[in-house]
Coordinates of C-alpha atoms and ligand atoms in Angstrom, one line a residue:
M1 CA -136.2 -25.8 -216.4
I2 CA -133.0 -24.7 -215.6
T3 CA -130.1 -25.9 -217.8
S4 CA -126.3 -25.5 -217.2
I5 CA -123.8 -24.6 -220.0
C6 CA -120.1 -25.1 -218.5
G7 CA -116.7 -25.9 -219.8
I8 CA -115.0 -29.5 -219.1
N9 CA -111.4 -28.5 -219.9
W10 CA -109.3 -25.4 -219.8
G11 CA -111.7 -22.9 -221.3
D12 CA -112.5 -22.0 -225.2
E13 CA -114.3 -25.4 -225.8
G14 CA -117.2 -23.4 -227.8
K15 CA -119.6 -22.9 -225.1
G16 CA -120.6 -19.4 -226.7
R17 CA -121.3 -21.6 -229.9
M18 CA -123.3 -24.0 -228.1
V19 CA -125.4 -21.6 -226.0
D20 CA -126.2 -19.6 -229.6
L21 CA -127.3 -22.9 -230.8
L22 CA -129.1 -24.5 -227.8
S23 CA -130.7 -21.4 -226.5
R24 CA -133.5 -21.6 -229.5
D25 CA -135.4 -23.6 -226.5
Y26 CA -134.8 -21.3 -224.0
D27 CA -136.6 -18.0 -222.7
I28 CA -133.6 -16.6 -220.8
V29 CA -129.7 -16.7 -220.7
C30 CA -127.7 -15.7 -217.8
R31 CA -124.2 -15.3 -217.6
Y32 CA -123.2 -16.2 -214.0
Q33 CA -119.3 -15.5 -213.6
G34 CA -116.2 -13.9 -214.9
G35 CA -115.7 -10.8 -216.9
N36 CA -114.7 -9.4 -220.4
N37 CA -111.7 -11.8 -220.3
A38 CA -114.2 -14.2 -221.7
G39 CA -114.0 -14.7 -225.6
H40 CA -117.1 -16.4 -227.1
T41 CA -117.0 -16.8 -230.6
V42 CA -120.5 -17.0 -232.2
I43 CA -121.2 -17.6 -236.2
N44 CA -124.9 -17.4 -237.3
D45 CA -126.9 -16.0 -239.9
K46 CA -126.5 -12.4 -238.4
G47 CA -122.7 -12.8 -238.9
K48 CA -119.7 -13.5 -236.7
F49 CA -119.7 -12.2 -233.0
I50 CA -116.7 -12.4 -230.3
L51 CA -118.9 -11.8 -226.9
N52 CA -116.8 -10.8 -224.0
L53 CA -119.5 -9.6 -221.4
L54 CA -122.7 -10.1 -223.1
P55 CA -124.4 -13.7 -222.7
S56 CA -124.4 -15.4 -226.0
G57 CA -128.1 -15.6 -226.2
I58 CA -128.1 -11.8 -226.9
L59 CA -128.2 -12.9 -230.5
R60 CA -131.8 -14.2 -230.3
E61 CA -134.7 -12.0 -230.7
N62 CA -136.7 -14.1 -228.4
V63 CA -134.4 -14.6 -225.6
V64 CA -133.8 -12.3 -222.7
C65 CA -130.2 -12.1 -221.2
V66 CA -129.2 -11.6 -217.7
M67 CA -125.9 -10.6 -216.3
G68 CA -125.7 -12.1 -212.8
P69 CA -124.3 -11.0 -209.4
G70 CA -121.4 -13.2 -209.9
M71 CA -119.7 -11.4 -212.9
V72 CA -117.3 -8.4 -212.7
I73 CA -118.1 -5.8 -215.2
D74 CA -115.8 -3.3 -217.0
L75 CA -118.7 -0.4 -217.9
K76 CA -116.6 1.0 -220.7
H77 CA -116.0 -2.4 -222.2
L78 CA -119.5 -3.3 -222.1
C79 CA -120.9 -0.1 -223.5
G80 CA -118.4 -0.6 -226.4
E81 CA -119.7 -4.2 -226.7
I82 CA -123.0 -3.0 -226.9
E83 CA -122.4 -0.3 -229.5
S84 CA -120.5 -2.8 -231.8
L85 CA -123.4 -5.4 -231.7
R86 CA -126.0 -2.6 -232.3
K87 CA -123.9 -1.6 -235.5
A88 CA -124.2 -5.2 -236.7
G89 CA -128.2 -4.6 -236.0
I90 CA -128.6 -6.6 -232.7
I91 CA -131.1 -4.9 -230.7
I92 CA -130.3 -4.6 -227.2
S93 CA -132.4 -2.6 -224.5
P94 CA -133.5 -3.0 -220.9
E95 CA -136.2 -5.4 -222.3
N96 CA -133.9 -7.9 -223.3
L97 CA -130.8 -7.3 -221.0
K98 CA -130.9 -7.3 -217.2
I99 CA -127.7 -6.4 -215.2
S100 CA -127.8 -7.6 -211.7
D101 CA -127.6 -4.5 -209.4
K102 CA -125.2 -6.9 -207.3
A103 CA -122.7 -7.4 -210.3
I104 CA -119.3 -5.7 -209.3
I105 CA -117.9 -2.8 -211.4
T106 CA -114.2 -3.6 -212.9
M107 CA -112.5 0.0 -212.4
P108 CA -109.6 1.3 -214.3
Y109 CA -107.7 0.9 -211.7
N110 CA -108.0 -2.9 -211.5
V111 CA -106.7 -2.9 -214.9
L112 CA -103.6 -1.0 -214.0
Q113 CA -103.1 -3.5 -211.0
D114 CA -103.4 -6.7 -213.2
V115 CA -100.9 -5.0 -215.6
M116 CA -98.5 -4.0 -212.6
E117 CA -98.5 -7.5 -211.1
E118 CA -98.4 -9.6 -214.1
D119 CA -95.0 -7.3 -215.1
R120 CA -93.8 -7.8 -211.5
L121 CA -94.2 -11.5 -211.5
A122 CA -92.9 -11.8 -215.1
K123 CA -89.6 -10.0 -213.7
A124 CA -89.5 -11.3 -210.0
T125 CA -90.3 -15.0 -210.9
G126 CA -90.0 -15.5 -214.7
K127 CA -93.4 -17.1 -214.3
P128 CA -96.5 -14.7 -214.8
Y129 CA -99.9 -16.1 -214.1
G130 CA -100.7 -15.7 -217.9
S131 CA -103.6 -13.2 -216.9
T132 CA -105.7 -11.6 -219.8
R133 CA -104.8 -8.1 -217.9
R134 CA -108.1 -6.8 -217.8
G135 CA -108.4 -6.5 -214.2
I136 CA -110.6 -9.7 -213.5
A137 CA -108.1 -10.9 -210.4
P138 CA -107.7 -7.4 -208.6
V139 CA -111.5 -6.7 -208.9
Y140 CA -112.5 -10.0 -207.1
A141 CA -109.9 -9.4 -204.9
D142 CA -111.6 -6.0 -204.2
K143 CA -115.0 -7.7 -203.7
Y144 CA -113.6 -10.1 -201.0
L145 CA -112.2 -7.1 -199.5
K146 CA -115.6 -5.5 -199.5
K147 CA -113.8 -2.4 -201.4
A148 CA -115.5 -3.3 -204.8
F149 CA -118.5 -1.0 -206.5
R150 CA -121.5 -2.9 -207.4
M151 CA -123.7 -1.9 -210.3
G152 CA -126.7 -1.1 -208.3
E153 CA -124.7 2.1 -206.8
L154 CA -125.1 3.6 -210.2
L155 CA -128.5 4.4 -209.3
N156 CA -127.5 6.7 -206.4
P157 CA -124.3 8.4 -207.2
D158 CA -124.6 10.7 -204.6
L159 CA -123.7 7.9 -202.3
L160 CA -121.2 6.2 -204.4
Y161 CA -119.2 9.5 -204.9
K162 CA -119.1 9.7 -201.0
R163 CA -117.5 6.4 -200.5
L164 CA -115.2 6.8 -203.8
P165 CA -112.3 9.1 -202.1
D166 CA -111.4 6.6 -199.3
I167 CA -111.5 3.8 -201.9
V168 CA -109.3 5.6 -203.9
D169 CA -106.7 6.7 -201.4
W170 CA -106.7 3.0 -200.3
K171 CA -106.0 1.9 -203.6
N172 CA -103.3 4.1 -204.3
M173 CA -101.4 2.8 -201.4
T174 CA -101.0 -0.3 -203.5
I175 CA -100.4 1.4 -206.8
K176 CA -97.6 3.6 -205.2
A177 CA -95.8 0.7 -203.8
Y178 CA -95.5 -0.5 -207.5
G179 CA -93.7 2.8 -208.1
F180 CA -96.7 3.9 -210.5
E181 CA -98.7 7.2 -210.5
P182 CA -101.5 7.1 -208.2
V183 CA -105.0 7.4 -209.9
K184 CA -107.2 10.4 -209.5
A185 CA -110.8 10.3 -207.7
A186 CA -112.0 13.0 -210.7
D187 CA -111.0 10.3 -213.3
M188 CA -113.1 7.5 -211.4
V189 CA -116.0 9.8 -211.2
A190 CA -115.5 10.5 -215.1
Y191 CA -115.8 6.9 -215.7
F192 CA -118.7 6.4 -213.9
E193 CA -120.6 9.5 -215.4
E194 CA -119.4 8.6 -218.9
Y195 CA -120.4 5.0 -218.9
G196 CA -122.3 4.2 -215.6
K197 CA -125.2 6.6 -216.7
K198 CA -125.3 4.6 -220.2
L199 CA -126.1 1.1 -218.3
K200 CA -128.2 2.3 -215.2
D201 CA -131.5 1.6 -217.0
Y202 CA -130.5 -1.9 -217.4
V203 CA -129.8 -2.4 -213.6
I204 CA -132.2 -4.5 -211.8
D205 CA -132.7 -7.1 -208.8
V206 CA -132.5 -10.1 -211.3
G207 CA -133.4 -12.7 -208.4
I208 CA -136.9 -11.1 -208.4
Y209 CA -137.0 -11.2 -212.2
L210 CA -135.8 -14.8 -212.5
N211 CA -137.9 -16.4 -209.9
K212 CA -140.7 -14.6 -211.3
A213 CA -140.0 -16.1 -214.7
N214 CA -139.0 -19.5 -213.3
A215 CA -142.7 -19.5 -211.6
E216 CA -144.1 -18.7 -214.8
G217 CA -142.5 -22.0 -216.6
K218 CA -140.0 -20.1 -218.2
K219 CA -136.7 -22.0 -219.6
I220 CA -133.4 -20.4 -218.1
M221 CA -130.0 -21.1 -219.2
F222 CA -126.7 -20.4 -217.2
E223 CA -123.7 -19.7 -219.5
A224 CA -120.3 -20.1 -218.0
Q225 CA -117.1 -18.7 -218.9
L226 CA -113.9 -20.4 -219.1
G227 CA -113.7 -24.5 -218.0
A228 CA -113.6 -26.6 -214.9
L229 CA -109.7 -26.4 -214.9
R230 CA -109.7 -22.6 -214.5
D231 CA -111.9 -22.7 -211.7
I232 CA -110.7 -20.8 -208.7
D233 CA -111.2 -23.6 -206.2
Y234 CA -111.1 -26.8 -208.3
G235 CA -108.5 -25.7 -211.3
I236 CA -104.8 -25.5 -211.8
V237 CA -104.4 -22.7 -209.2
P238 CA -102.7 -20.2 -209.7
Y239 CA -103.2 -20.4 -213.3
T240 CA -106.8 -20.2 -213.1
S241 CA -109.4 -17.4 -213.3
S242 CA -110.5 -15.7 -210.3
S243 CA -114.2 -16.8 -210.1
S244 CA -116.2 -19.9 -209.9
T245 CA -116.6 -21.7 -213.2
I246 CA -118.5 -24.6 -211.8
A247 CA -122.0 -25.3 -212.8
A248 CA -123.2 -25.6 -209.2
Y249 CA -122.1 -22.0 -208.7
G250 CA -124.6 -20.9 -211.5
P251 CA -127.9 -20.3 -209.3
I252 CA -125.4 -18.2 -207.0
G253 CA -123.7 -16.4 -209.7
A254 CA -126.9 -15.9 -211.7
G255 CA -128.9 -14.1 -208.8
V256 CA -131.0 -17.2 -207.9
P257 CA -129.3 -19.2 -205.0
N258 CA -133.0 -20.8 -204.3
L259 CA -133.2 -22.5 -207.9
K260 CA -131.6 -25.9 -208.8
I261 CA -130.1 -27.0 -212.2
D262 CA -132.3 -29.6 -213.7
K263 CA -129.7 -30.6 -216.4
S264 CA -125.7 -30.0 -216.8
I265 CA -124.6 -30.0 -220.1
G266 CA -120.6 -29.8 -220.2
I267 CA -118.6 -28.4 -223.4
M268 CA -115.7 -30.5 -224.1
K269 CA -113.4 -30.3 -227.1
A270 CA -112.4 -33.3 -229.2
Y271 CA -108.9 -32.1 -228.6
S272 CA -107.2 -30.1 -225.9
S273 CA -106.3 -26.2 -226.0
C274 CA -105.1 -24.1 -223.1
V275 CA -104.6 -20.6 -223.4
G276 CA -102.1 -18.9 -220.9
A277 CA -99.7 -20.4 -218.6
G278 CA -99.8 -23.5 -216.2
P279 CA -99.4 -27.5 -216.0
F280 CA -100.9 -29.0 -219.4
T281 CA -99.6 -32.2 -219.0
C282 CA -100.9 -33.6 -222.7
E283 CA -99.1 -30.7 -224.5
Y284 CA -97.9 -31.3 -228.0
F285 CA -94.7 -29.3 -228.9
G286 CA -93.1 -28.5 -232.1
E287 CA -94.5 -29.6 -235.3
K288 CA -97.3 -31.6 -234.0
A289 CA -98.3 -28.6 -232.0
E290 CA -98.2 -26.6 -235.0
R291 CA -100.5 -28.4 -237.3
L292 CA -102.9 -28.8 -234.8
R293 CA -103.0 -25.2 -233.7
E294 CA -103.4 -24.2 -237.3
L295 CA -106.0 -27.0 -238.0
G296 CA -107.9 -25.8 -235.0
G297 CA -107.5 -21.9 -235.6
E298 CA -106.2 -21.9 -231.7
Y299 CA -105.6 -18.4 -231.1
G300 CA -107.2 -16.6 -228.3
A301 CA -110.7 -14.8 -229.0
A302 CA -110.2 -12.2 -226.4
T303 CA -106.2 -11.6 -226.7
G304 CA -105.3 -13.2 -230.0
R305 CA -102.7 -15.2 -228.1
P306 CA -101.7 -18.5 -229.7
R307 CA -103.4 -21.6 -227.6
R308 CA -101.1 -24.4 -226.5
V309 CA -102.7 -27.3 -227.8
G310 CA -102.5 -31.1 -227.4
P311 CA -104.5 -34.4 -228.1
F312 CA -107.9 -35.2 -225.8
D313 CA -107.2 -35.7 -222.3
V314 CA -109.1 -38.3 -220.6
V315 CA -107.4 -37.6 -216.9
A316 CA -108.3 -33.6 -217.1
S317 CA -111.8 -34.4 -219.0
R318 CA -113.1 -36.9 -216.6
Y319 CA -112.1 -34.5 -213.6
G320 CA -113.9 -31.7 -215.3
I321 CA -117.1 -34.0 -215.9
M322 CA -117.0 -34.7 -212.2
C323 CA -116.6 -30.9 -211.2
Q324 CA -119.2 -29.6 -213.3
G325 CA -121.5 -32.5 -212.6
A326 CA -122.4 -32.9 -216.3
D327 CA -125.2 -34.9 -217.1
E328 CA -124.4 -34.8 -221.0
I329 CA -121.6 -33.6 -223.3
A330 CA -121.4 -31.7 -226.4
L331 CA -118.4 -32.6 -228.1
T332 CA -117.1 -29.7 -230.2
K333 CA -114.4 -29.0 -233.2
L334 CA -114.7 -32.8 -234.2
D335 CA -114.1 -31.7 -238.0
I336 CA -110.7 -30.6 -236.7
L337 CA -109.3 -34.1 -236.7
D338 CA -110.5 -34.8 -240.1
D339 CA -107.0 -34.6 -241.5
Y340 CA -105.4 -37.1 -239.1
E341 CA -104.8 -40.8 -240.5
E342 CA -104.2 -41.8 -236.5
I343 CA -105.4 -39.9 -233.5
E344 CA -103.6 -39.8 -230.4
I345 CA -105.5 -39.6 -227.0
C346 CA -103.9 -39.1 -223.6
T347 CA -105.4 -41.8 -221.6
H348 CA -103.2 -41.7 -218.1
Y349 CA -100.9 -39.8 -216.8
E350 CA -97.5 -41.3 -215.5
L351 CA -96.2 -40.1 -212.1
N352 CA -93.1 -41.6 -210.8
G353 CA -93.0 -44.5 -213.0
K354 CA -96.6 -45.3 -211.8
I355 CA -99.7 -44.9 -214.0
I356 CA -102.4 -42.6 -212.7
D357 CA -106.1 -41.7 -213.6
D358 CA -107.0 -39.2 -211.0
F359 CA -106.4 -35.6 -211.9
P360 CA -103.4 -34.6 -209.5
F361 CA -103.0 -31.4 -207.4
T362 CA -101.3 -28.4 -209.3
D363 CA -97.7 -28.8 -208.2
V364 CA -97.7 -32.8 -208.5
L365 CA -99.3 -32.1 -212.2
D366 CA -96.0 -30.5 -213.2
M367 CA -94.2 -33.8 -212.7
C368 CA -96.7 -35.9 -214.4
K369 CA -96.0 -37.4 -218.0
P370 CA -98.7 -38.0 -220.6
V371 CA -99.4 -41.7 -221.8
F372 CA -100.7 -41.6 -225.1
E373 CA -102.7 -44.0 -227.1
K374 CA -103.3 -44.1 -230.8
V375 CA -106.6 -44.8 -232.6
K376 CA -107.6 -45.1 -236.2
G377 CA -108.7 -41.5 -237.9
W378 CA -111.2 -41.2 -240.5
H379 CA -109.5 -39.1 -242.8
C380 CA -112.2 -37.6 -244.5
S381 CA -114.5 -34.3 -244.1
T382 CA -117.3 -34.3 -241.5
A383 CA -118.0 -30.9 -241.8
N384 CA -121.2 -31.7 -243.8
C385 CA -122.5 -34.3 -241.4
R386 CA -125.7 -33.5 -239.7
K387 CA -126.8 -36.9 -238.4
A388 CA -125.0 -39.7 -236.5
E389 CA -125.5 -41.9 -239.5
D390 CA -123.6 -39.5 -242.0
L391 CA -120.4 -39.7 -239.6
P392 CA -117.6 -42.3 -240.8
K393 CA -117.4 -45.4 -238.8
E394 CA -113.9 -44.4 -237.2
A395 CA -115.5 -41.0 -236.1
L396 CA -118.4 -42.7 -234.4
D397 CA -115.7 -45.2 -232.8
Y398 CA -113.8 -42.0 -231.4
I399 CA -117.0 -40.6 -230.1
H400 CA -117.9 -43.8 -228.4
L401 CA -114.4 -44.2 -226.9
L402 CA -114.6 -41.0 -225.5
E403 CA -117.7 -41.7 -224.1
K404 CA -116.7 -45.1 -222.6
L405 CA -113.4 -43.5 -221.1
C406 CA -115.1 -40.3 -219.7
G407 CA -118.3 -42.1 -218.5
C408 CA -120.7 -39.5 -219.7
K409 CA -122.9 -39.4 -222.6
I410 CA -122.3 -37.1 -225.6
K411 CA -125.3 -35.9 -226.8
Y412 CA -124.3 -33.4 -229.3
V413 CA -121.2 -33.3 -231.5
S414 CA -120.3 -30.2 -233.2
V415 CA -118.5 -30.5 -236.8
G416 CA -118.3 -26.8 -237.5
A417 CA -118.3 -23.0 -236.0
E418 CA -121.8 -22.2 -237.7
R419 CA -124.9 -22.5 -235.8
D420 CA -126.2 -25.5 -237.4
A421 CA -123.1 -27.7 -237.8
C422 CA -124.2 -29.8 -235.2
I423 CA -125.3 -33.5 -234.7
V424 CA -127.6 -34.6 -232.0
M425 CA -126.5 -38.1 -231.1
D426 CA -129.4 -40.9 -230.3
Ligands
GDP501 P1 -115.9 -20.6 -225.9 O1 -114.6 -19.4 -225.1 O2 -115.8 -21.8 -225.0 O3 -117.0 -20.2 -226.1 O4 -114.9 -20.7 -227.3 P2 -114.3 -19.7 -228.0 O5 -114.9 -19.2 -228.9 O6 -113.3 -19.0 -227.5 O7 -113.4 -21.1 -229.0 C1 -113.9 -21.9 -229.8 C2 -113.5 -21.6 -231.3 O8 -113.8 -22.6 -232.2 C3 -114.4 -20.4 -231.9 O9 -113.4 -19.8 -232.7 C4 -115.4 -21.1 -232.6 O10 -116.1 -20.4 -233.6 C5 -115.1 -22.6 -233.1 N1 -115.6 -23.5 -233.2 C6 -116.6 -23.7 -232.1 N2 -117.3 -25.2 -232.5 C7 -116.6 -25.7 -233.5 C8 -116.5 -26.6 -234.6 O11 -117.1 -27.7 -234.0 N3 -115.7 -27.0 -235.4 C9 -115.0 -25.7 -236.0 N4 -114.1 -25.9 -236.8 N5 -115.0 -24.7 -234.8 C10 -115.6 -24.7 -233.8
MG502 MG1 -113.2 -18.5 -225.5

């Protein structure tokens, strides 16, 4: 049984929270793309955790976590994340954490490149990409240029150190062009020595492990970072991440391109939020935005940046559901709308006086205006609801309306950040 958990919107839909809950029925959770630009917040009986690199299944004792070849791994950051979880009493060992030998290593110079380029863009165009500045775009570029280092190389450091000087020289050509001090090969060796050594025992061919587990009938979950609209191919390029956030990439990014996904569960928020730059057609401004941002606590988990917010966007979500091949939806943060007497929904976009329903190309998005419709709110707390029949009628109406407008079954409704604050719909 293979299930994919993916984001329908711009990210921060509550994927970590849903993986933490749903992984109770799984044996293995694999992160299949992205790096430490992720911020997955999980709140359960063990405490509050913000996971950047580790799969959100790490908090369950009986779950094995896998970091797949589609990921980019900042060695120092991962060591820090493992250390802080250990301090909170979470057991992490090569028994329950397996890192793909094919996963890419994010280098300190990739982080520098990210900062240099965002600053250059801001100065030159006034329009930076809104990067988290954690080296993600440069390290994926290095991967496709075949200049990146992979986790498996930590097992043969002599070979790695032979390859290193030329790559550092090549990288310094870029760094110098930005007017920055070149990096030193010795510092890169120190990075591998200090952090790589701590991680090498976790490194295996995860494909062998996962195929064996699958043959034994183990249940496997793929966990995405970010959402469909941040995908490198299908998202709002260039305001996207640099990897594939799409469920169909799950088997490739997890290390098992031969396996097929049985179920894709899309995580979709009851309203919209978008961290960083780019077109965001349904965006609220002024007081409306402030109210929703405060109610939803919409500040980036990885960066602390205030997130842009708006009402639920049918056009974008329907596109996200298509991209993710979602079989069912988990609708999160319904409780954030408890206060509203009336709730807006962005049902269509208007482009040059015409109503459109298909999510357009990025450039065209900038010209689109949102069309809002209002529905009656429930205006009472849903935080303690645990069954569909506990929900007020207007909340059920809202859920059913989104289901109809998006054309996908809403199977789960989350009404709080804590593990059990979730309703399984009939
Ligand atoms: P992710 O990146 O998709 O894992 O999502 P984030 O963790 O970045 O953002 C989701 C935020 O909403 C986190 O702070 C969660 O604790 C919180 N959250 C998730 N589901 C719910 C919910 O149903 N209600 C409320 N109030 N908070 C939620
Ligand atoms: Mg997040």
